[in-house]
Amino acid sequence: MLSHLAAKFAFFPPSPATYQIKKSENGKLTVVSSSSSMPIPLADDSSLDVLLIDTKRSNKIVAFYLKNPYARLTLLYSHGNAADLGQLYDLFVQLKLNLRVNIMGYDYSGYGASTGKPSEYNTYADIEAVYQCLQTEYGVSQEDLILYGQSVGSGPTLHLASKLPRLRGVVLHSGILSGLRVLCHVKFSFCFDIYQNINKIQKVKCPVLVIHGTEDDVVNWLHGNKLWKMAREPYEPLWIKGGGHCNLELYPDYIRHLCRFIQEMENMTTEIRLKKIRQNLCLPTRSNNTSVSANRCCCRIKCWKPKCLGCPKTSCIKCSWRVKCPKCWIPSCVRCCRSSPKCPKCWRLCCCIKCLNWRCCVETNSGLNGKQDG
């Protein structure tokens, strides 16, 4: 009941829808305009696929897939709460050409020609169904996918991004921290709050680009700033001075910054990605030299050093008090001590226990005398 009540304040689908779905003679789905005053030139677009996708919540949603023959990545676009695919078609064409990507856009349940009613969990099911379609119908893997969420679309975008660990990137366009935080400035999350992106952004493991207008009067700029600061791998954000909530695409910096982000995501290889993850975790880079250092001490002298060479324990009690043979590292060795050098103090064999100044625990060529090495 609380989710249904919150949906009334969060979703405003265009009424009536700006387009309709019809089936042609060859069985292919086509799009026609619902209003003669706003024609949609979709019938002549050979690069457009119109899809009708079933969700796990028994809804049928409409999706547009625009192909670019030179594309290496695919953009999954989740739009805002007051638009449908008929209004976004021109934007999709521009993004497809300028960014050189394939674009998949979809209408939420209850939007456009999609069936059902809009709600938070319906949008989660919608984007999951679209992602499944990209995998099965077009062979798009998560490594070649960038999720794009605008306004309310940041909710399903971060929901899916938190479940895909190998995703290429995420773009948050005028994103929200949560539904309740848009209406009032609260600092806590409540059970009836929807789209709690403030909790999901920390689970996203790929680069996150945040785009927000400084004069946004619908979703305050502080939402975007907070999301950028909480991201695990934040990309350089774009704060458009004077930008509002629905006009950021009109600014030249928008497409310029977005192009640079897409190009860097294209050039990001697995090796570069692993290097960044290792740097974020403060892990030392791997070295090809796996040999043990020559001046490593055994656990009798420094227990904080790596494992004792005589036994696999770190802090050895059984053998740490006994002086070991420098040739075979066995305490009180009789077999090989005959050929080993003698203690320079008492002239006994190397397994001398009385003279601890002999180098019995260190195998080094440092040139120091026995007392210093001991």
Coordinates of C-alpha atoms in Angstrom, one line a residue:
M1 CA 0.0 0.0 0.0
L2 CA 2.9 2.4 0.9
S3 CA 4.6 1.6 -2.4
H4 CA 1.4 2.2 -4.4
L5 CA 0.9 5.5 -2.6
A6 CA 4.5 6.6 -3.3
A7 CA 4.1 5.7 -6.9
K8 CA 1.3 8.3 -7.3
F9 CA 3.8 11.0 -6.3
A10 CA 6.8 9.7 -8.3
F11 CA 5.4 8.7 -11.8
F12 CA 3.7 11.1 -14.2
P13 CA 3.4 9.2 -17.6
P14 CA 2.3 11.3 -20.6
S15 CA -1.4 11.0 -21.1
P16 CA -2.2 10.1 -23.8
A17 CA 0.9 8.3 -25.0
T18 CA 2.8 10.0 -27.9
Y19 CA 2.9 6.8 -30.0
Q20 CA 1.2 3.5 -30.7
I21 CA 2.5 0.1 -31.6
K22 CA 1.1 -1.7 -34.7
K23 CA 2.0 -4.9 -36.5
S24 CA 2.9 -4.7 -40.1
E25 CA 2.0 -7.3 -42.8
N26 CA 5.3 -9.1 -42.4
G27 CA 4.8 -9.5 -38.7
K28 CA 7.3 -6.8 -37.7
L29 CA 6.3 -4.2 -35.1
T30 CA 6.1 -0.6 -36.2
V31 CA 5.5 2.7 -34.4
V32 CA 2.9 5.3 -35.4
S33 CA 2.3 8.7 -33.9
S34 CA -0.8 9.3 -31.7
S35 CA -1.0 12.9 -32.7
S36 CA -0.9 14.4 -36.1
S37 CA 0.8 17.6 -34.7
M38 CA 3.8 15.6 -33.6
P39 CA 4.8 13.1 -36.3
I40 CA 7.3 10.4 -35.5
P41 CA 9.5 9.5 -38.5
L42 CA 10.1 5.9 -37.3
A43 CA 8.8 3.9 -40.1
D44 CA 11.7 4.9 -42.4
D45 CA 14.4 4.1 -39.9
S46 CA 16.0 0.7 -40.9
S47 CA 18.3 0.8 -37.9
L48 CA 15.4 0.7 -35.4
D49 CA 14.0 -2.5 -33.9
V50 CA 10.7 -2.2 -32.0
L51 CA 10.4 -4.9 -29.3
L52 CA 7.7 -6.0 -27.0
I53 CA 9.3 -7.7 -23.9
D54 CA 7.6 -9.7 -21.2
T55 CA 8.6 -9.1 -17.6
K56 CA 8.5 -11.4 -14.6
R57 CA 5.6 -9.3 -13.2
S58 CA 3.4 -10.2 -16.2
N59 CA 3.7 -6.9 -18.0
K60 CA 4.6 -6.2 -21.7
I61 CA 6.9 -3.3 -22.2
V62 CA 7.9 -1.5 -25.4
A63 CA 11.6 -1.1 -26.2
F64 CA 13.5 0.7 -29.0
Y65 CA 16.9 -0.7 -30.1
L66 CA 18.9 1.6 -32.4
K67 CA 21.9 0.0 -34.1
N68 CA 25.1 1.7 -35.0
P69 CA 27.4 -0.4 -37.3
Y70 CA 30.5 1.2 -35.9
A71 CA 29.6 0.8 -32.2
R72 CA 31.6 -1.1 -29.7
L73 CA 29.5 -0.4 -26.7
T74 CA 25.7 -0.4 -26.0
L75 CA 23.8 2.2 -23.9
L76 CA 20.8 1.1 -21.9
Y77 CA 18.8 4.2 -21.4
S78 CA 16.2 4.6 -18.5
H79 CA 14.3 7.9 -19.0
G80 CA 12.7 10.3 -16.5
N81 CA 9.2 10.2 -15.1
A82 CA 7.4 12.5 -17.5
A83 CA 8.5 11.2 -20.9
D84 CA 8.0 8.2 -23.2
L85 CA 9.9 6.7 -26.1
G86 CA 8.0 8.8 -28.7
Q87 CA 9.5 12.0 -27.1
L88 CA 13.0 10.5 -26.8
Y89 CA 13.5 9.1 -30.3
D90 CA 15.2 12.2 -31.6
L91 CA 17.6 12.2 -28.6
F92 CA 18.4 8.5 -29.2
V93 CA 19.3 9.2 -32.8
Q94 CA 21.7 12.0 -31.8
L95 CA 23.3 10.0 -29.1
K96 CA 23.7 7.0 -31.4
L97 CA 25.6 9.1 -34.0
N98 CA 27.6 11.3 -31.7
L99 CA 28.6 8.7 -29.1
R100 CA 29.0 5.9 -31.7
V101 CA 27.0 3.4 -29.6
N102 CA 24.0 1.1 -29.9
I103 CA 21.1 2.4 -27.8
M104 CA 18.3 0.4 -26.1
G105 CA 15.5 2.6 -24.6
Y106 CA 12.4 1.2 -23.0
D107 CA 9.1 2.5 -21.5
Y108 CA 8.3 1.5 -17.9
S109 CA 5.1 -0.4 -17.1
G110 CA 2.2 2.0 -17.6
Y111 CA 4.3 4.4 -19.9
G112 CA 3.6 4.7 -23.6
A113 CA 2.3 1.5 -25.1
S114 CA 3.6 -0.6 -22.2
T115 CA 1.0 -2.5 -20.1
G116 CA 0.6 -2.5 -16.3
K117 CA 1.0 0.4 -13.8
P118 CA 4.1 2.2 -12.9
S119 CA 5.7 1.3 -9.6
E120 CA 9.2 1.0 -8.1
Y121 CA 9.3 -2.8 -8.4
N122 CA 7.8 -2.9 -11.8
T123 CA 10.6 -0.7 -13.1
Y124 CA 13.1 -3.1 -11.5
A125 CA 11.5 -6.0 -13.4
D126 CA 11.4 -3.8 -16.6
I127 CA 15.1 -3.1 -16.7
E128 CA 15.9 -6.7 -15.8
A129 CA 13.8 -8.0 -18.7
V130 CA 15.4 -5.5 -21.1
Y131 CA 18.9 -6.6 -20.0
Q132 CA 17.9 -10.3 -20.6
C133 CA 16.7 -9.3 -24.1
L134 CA 20.1 -7.6 -24.8
Q135 CA 21.9 -10.8 -23.8
T136 CA 19.7 -13.3 -25.7
E137 CA 18.7 -11.3 -28.8
Y138 CA 21.8 -9.1 -29.5
G139 CA 24.6 -10.9 -27.6
V140 CA 25.5 -7.9 -25.4
S141 CA 27.5 -8.8 -22.4
Q142 CA 27.8 -6.7 -19.3
E143 CA 31.4 -5.9 -20.1
D144 CA 30.2 -4.0 -23.2
L145 CA 27.2 -2.3 -21.6
I146 CA 26.8 1.2 -20.1
L147 CA 23.7 2.0 -18.1
Y148 CA 22.2 5.5 -18.4
G149 CA 19.6 6.7 -15.8
Q150 CA 17.9 10.1 -16.0
S151 CA 16.1 11.4 -12.9
V152 CA 13.7 8.6 -11.7
G153 CA 15.6 6.3 -14.2
S154 CA 18.6 6.4 -11.9
G155 CA 16.6 4.1 -9.6
P156 CA 16.3 1.1 -11.9
T157 CA 19.8 1.9 -13.3
L158 CA 21.5 1.6 -10.0
H159 CA 19.4 -1.4 -9.1
L160 CA 20.8 -3.3 -12.1
A161 CA 24.3 -1.9 -11.8
S162 CA 24.6 -3.2 -8.2
K163 CA 24.0 -6.7 -9.5
L164 CA 26.5 -6.6 -12.4
P165 CA 30.1 -6.6 -11.2
R166 CA 31.7 -6.5 -14.6
L167 CA 29.7 -3.6 -16.0
R168 CA 31.6 -1.2 -18.2
G169 CA 30.1 2.1 -16.8
V170 CA 27.2 4.0 -15.4
V171 CA 25.8 7.5 -16.2
L172 CA 23.5 9.3 -13.7
H173 CA 21.8 12.2 -15.3
S174 CA 20.0 14.4 -12.7
G175 CA 20.0 11.4 -10.4
I176 CA 18.2 11.2 -7.0
L177 CA 19.3 9.9 -3.6
S178 CA 15.9 8.6 -2.9
G179 CA 12.3 9.5 -3.6
L180 CA 11.6 10.9 -0.2
R181 CA 14.8 13.0 -0.2
V182 CA 13.4 14.8 -3.3
L183 CA 10.3 16.0 -1.5
C184 CA 12.0 16.9 1.8
H185 CA 15.5 17.1 3.1
V186 CA 15.7 14.0 5.4
K187 CA 18.8 12.4 6.6
F188 CA 17.4 8.9 7.3
S189 CA 15.9 6.2 5.1
F190 CA 12.4 5.0 5.9
C191 CA 10.7 1.7 5.0
F192 CA 8.2 3.4 2.6
D193 CA 10.9 5.4 0.8
I194 CA 11.4 4.4 -2.9
Y195 CA 14.6 4.2 -5.0
Q196 CA 17.1 4.3 -2.2
N197 CA 20.0 5.0 -4.4
I198 CA 22.0 6.3 -1.5
N199 CA 22.4 2.7 -0.4
K200 CA 22.9 1.1 -3.8
I201 CA 25.6 3.4 -5.2
Q202 CA 28.2 1.9 -2.9
K203 CA 27.6 -1.5 -4.5
V204 CA 28.5 -0.3 -8.0
K205 CA 32.0 -1.5 -9.0
C206 CA 32.4 0.3 -12.3
P207 CA 33.2 4.0 -13.2
V208 CA 30.2 6.3 -12.5
L209 CA 29.7 9.6 -14.4
V210 CA 27.4 12.1 -12.7
I211 CA 25.7 14.9 -14.7
H212 CA 23.6 17.5 -12.9
G213 CA 22.5 21.1 -13.4
T214 CA 23.3 23.6 -10.7
E215 CA 19.9 25.3 -11.0
D216 CA 17.9 22.1 -11.0
D217 CA 14.6 23.0 -9.2
V218 CA 13.2 19.5 -9.2
V219 CA 16.1 17.5 -8.0
N220 CA 18.6 19.6 -6.1
W221 CA 22.2 19.6 -7.2
L222 CA 23.1 18.2 -3.8
H223 CA 21.7 14.8 -4.9
G224 CA 24.2 14.5 -7.7
N225 CA 27.0 15.7 -5.6
K226 CA 26.3 13.2 -2.9
L227 CA 26.0 10.3 -5.4
W228 CA 29.4 11.3 -6.9
K229 CA 31.1 11.4 -3.5
M230 CA 29.7 8.0 -2.5
A231 CA 30.6 6.2 -5.7
R232 CA 33.4 3.6 -5.3
E233 CA 35.0 4.6 -8.7
P234 CA 33.8 8.1 -9.5
Y235 CA 34.5 9.6 -12.9
E236 CA 35.0 13.4 -13.3
P237 CA 31.5 14.9 -12.9
L238 CA 29.8 17.4 -15.1
W239 CA 28.2 20.3 -13.2
I240 CA 26.3 22.4 -15.8
K241 CA 26.1 26.0 -14.6
G242 CA 22.6 27.3 -15.0
G243 CA 21.3 23.9 -16.1
G244 CA 17.8 22.8 -15.0
H245 CA 16.2 19.4 -14.8
C246 CA 15.1 18.8 -18.4
N247 CA 17.4 20.9 -20.5
L248 CA 20.9 19.6 -20.0
E249 CA 21.1 18.0 -23.4
L250 CA 21.0 21.6 -24.9
Y251 CA 24.3 22.5 -23.4
P252 CA 27.5 21.8 -25.6
D253 CA 29.4 20.6 -22.5
Y254 CA 26.8 17.7 -22.2
I255 CA 27.6 15.9 -25.4
R256 CA 31.3 16.8 -25.2
H257 CA 31.8 15.4 -21.7
L258 CA 29.7 12.3 -22.5
C259 CA 31.8 11.6 -25.6
R260 CA 35.0 11.7 -23.6
F261 CA 33.5 9.3 -21.1
I262 CA 32.4 6.8 -23.8
Q263 CA 35.8 6.9 -25.5
E264 CA 37.6 6.2 -22.2
M265 CA 35.3 3.3 -21.5
E266 CA 36.0 2.0 -25.0
N267 CA 39.8 2.1 -24.4
M268 CA 39.5 0.5 -21.0
T269 CA 40.9 -3.0 -21.2
T270 CA 40.8 -5.8 -18.6
E271 CA 44.4 -5.1 -17.7
I272 CA 43.7 -1.4 -17.0
R273 CA 40.6 -2.2 -15.1
L274 CA 42.4 -4.7 -12.8
K275 CA 45.1 -2.1 -12.3
K276 CA 42.6 0.5 -11.1
I277 CA 40.9 -2.0 -8.8
R278 CA 44.3 -2.9 -7.3
Q279 CA 45.1 0.7 -6.8
N280 CA 41.8 1.4 -5.1
L281 CA 42.3 -1.5 -2.8
C282 CA 45.9 -0.4 -2.1
L283 CA 47.3 -3.8 -3.1
P284 CA 51.0 -4.1 -4.2
T285 CA 51.6 -4.9 -7.8
R286 CA 52.6 -8.5 -8.5
S287 CA 56.3 -9.2 -9.2
N288 CA 57.6 -12.0 -11.4
N289 CA 60.4 -12.6 -9.0
T290 CA 59.0 -15.1 -6.5
S291 CA 62.4 -16.1 -5.0
V292 CA 63.0 -15.6 -1.3
S293 CA 65.2 -12.7 -0.3
A294 CA 68.7 -13.7 0.6
N295 CA 68.8 -11.7 3.8
R296 CA 65.5 -13.0 5.2
C297 CA 65.7 -13.9 8.9
C298 CA 64.1 -17.0 10.4
C299 CA 61.5 -16.7 13.2
R300 CA 64.1 -17.0 16.0
I301 CA 65.4 -13.5 15.3
K302 CA 62.4 -11.6 14.0
C303 CA 59.0 -13.3 14.3
W304 CA 57.2 -10.5 12.4
K305 CA 59.0 -11.5 9.2
P306 CA 57.5 -14.1 6.8
K307 CA 57.3 -17.8 7.7
C308 CA 60.3 -19.6 9.2
L309 CA 62.3 -21.5 6.6
G310 CA 62.6 -24.5 8.9
C311 CA 58.8 -24.9 9.4
P312 CA 55.6 -23.5 7.9
K313 CA 54.7 -21.6 11.1
T314 CA 55.0 -17.8 11.4
S315 CA 56.0 -17.7 15.1
C316 CA 57.8 -21.0 15.6
I317 CA 58.2 -22.2 19.2
K318 CA 59.6 -25.6 18.5
C319 CA 62.6 -24.7 16.5
S320 CA 63.1 -21.0 17.0
W321 CA 65.5 -21.4 20.0
R322 CA 67.7 -23.9 18.2
V323 CA 70.5 -22.7 15.9
K324 CA 70.0 -24.1 12.4
C325 CA 72.5 -25.4 9.9
P326 CA 73.0 -22.7 7.2
K327 CA 73.2 -25.5 4.5
C328 CA 70.0 -27.6 5.1
W329 CA 68.2 -25.5 7.8
I330 CA 67.9 -28.6 10.1
P331 CA 68.6 -28.0 13.9
S332 CA 71.7 -29.9 15.1
C333 CA 72.5 -31.3 11.7
V334 CA 75.2 -34.1 11.8
R335 CA 75.0 -35.2 8.2
C336 CA 76.2 -32.1 6.5
C337 CA 78.0 -30.1 9.2
R338 CA 81.2 -31.9 8.5
S339 CA 81.6 -30.1 5.3
S340 CA 80.2 -26.8 6.6
P341 CA 82.4 -24.0 8.0
K342 CA 83.1 -23.9 11.7
C343 CA 82.2 -21.3 14.3
P344 CA 84.9 -18.5 14.2
K345 CA 84.8 -18.2 18.0
C346 CA 85.0 -21.8 19.3
W347 CA 86.0 -23.6 16.1
R348 CA 83.2 -26.1 16.5
L349 CA 80.8 -27.1 13.8
C350 CA 78.1 -24.9 12.5
C351 CA 75.5 -26.3 14.8
C352 CA 77.1 -24.7 17.9
I353 CA 74.5 -23.7 20.4
K354 CA 76.8 -21.9 22.9
C355 CA 78.1 -19.4 20.4
L356 CA 75.0 -17.6 19.0
N357 CA 77.2 -15.1 17.1
W358 CA 77.7 -17.5 14.3
R359 CA 75.4 -17.0 11.3
C360 CA 73.2 -20.1 11.8
C361 CA 69.9 -18.5 11.1
V362 CA 70.8 -16.2 8.2
E363 CA 71.9 -17.1 4.7
T364 CA 73.4 -13.9 3.3
N365 CA 76.4 -12.5 1.5
S366 CA 76.2 -9.1 3.1
G367 CA 79.9 -9.0 4.0
L368 CA 79.3 -8.3 7.7
N369 CA 81.0 -10.2 10.5
G370 CA 79.3 -13.0 12.2
K371 CA 78.5 -11.1 15.4
Q372 CA 76.7 -8.4 13.4
D373 CA 74.8 -10.9 11.2
G374 CA 73.7 -12.8 14.3

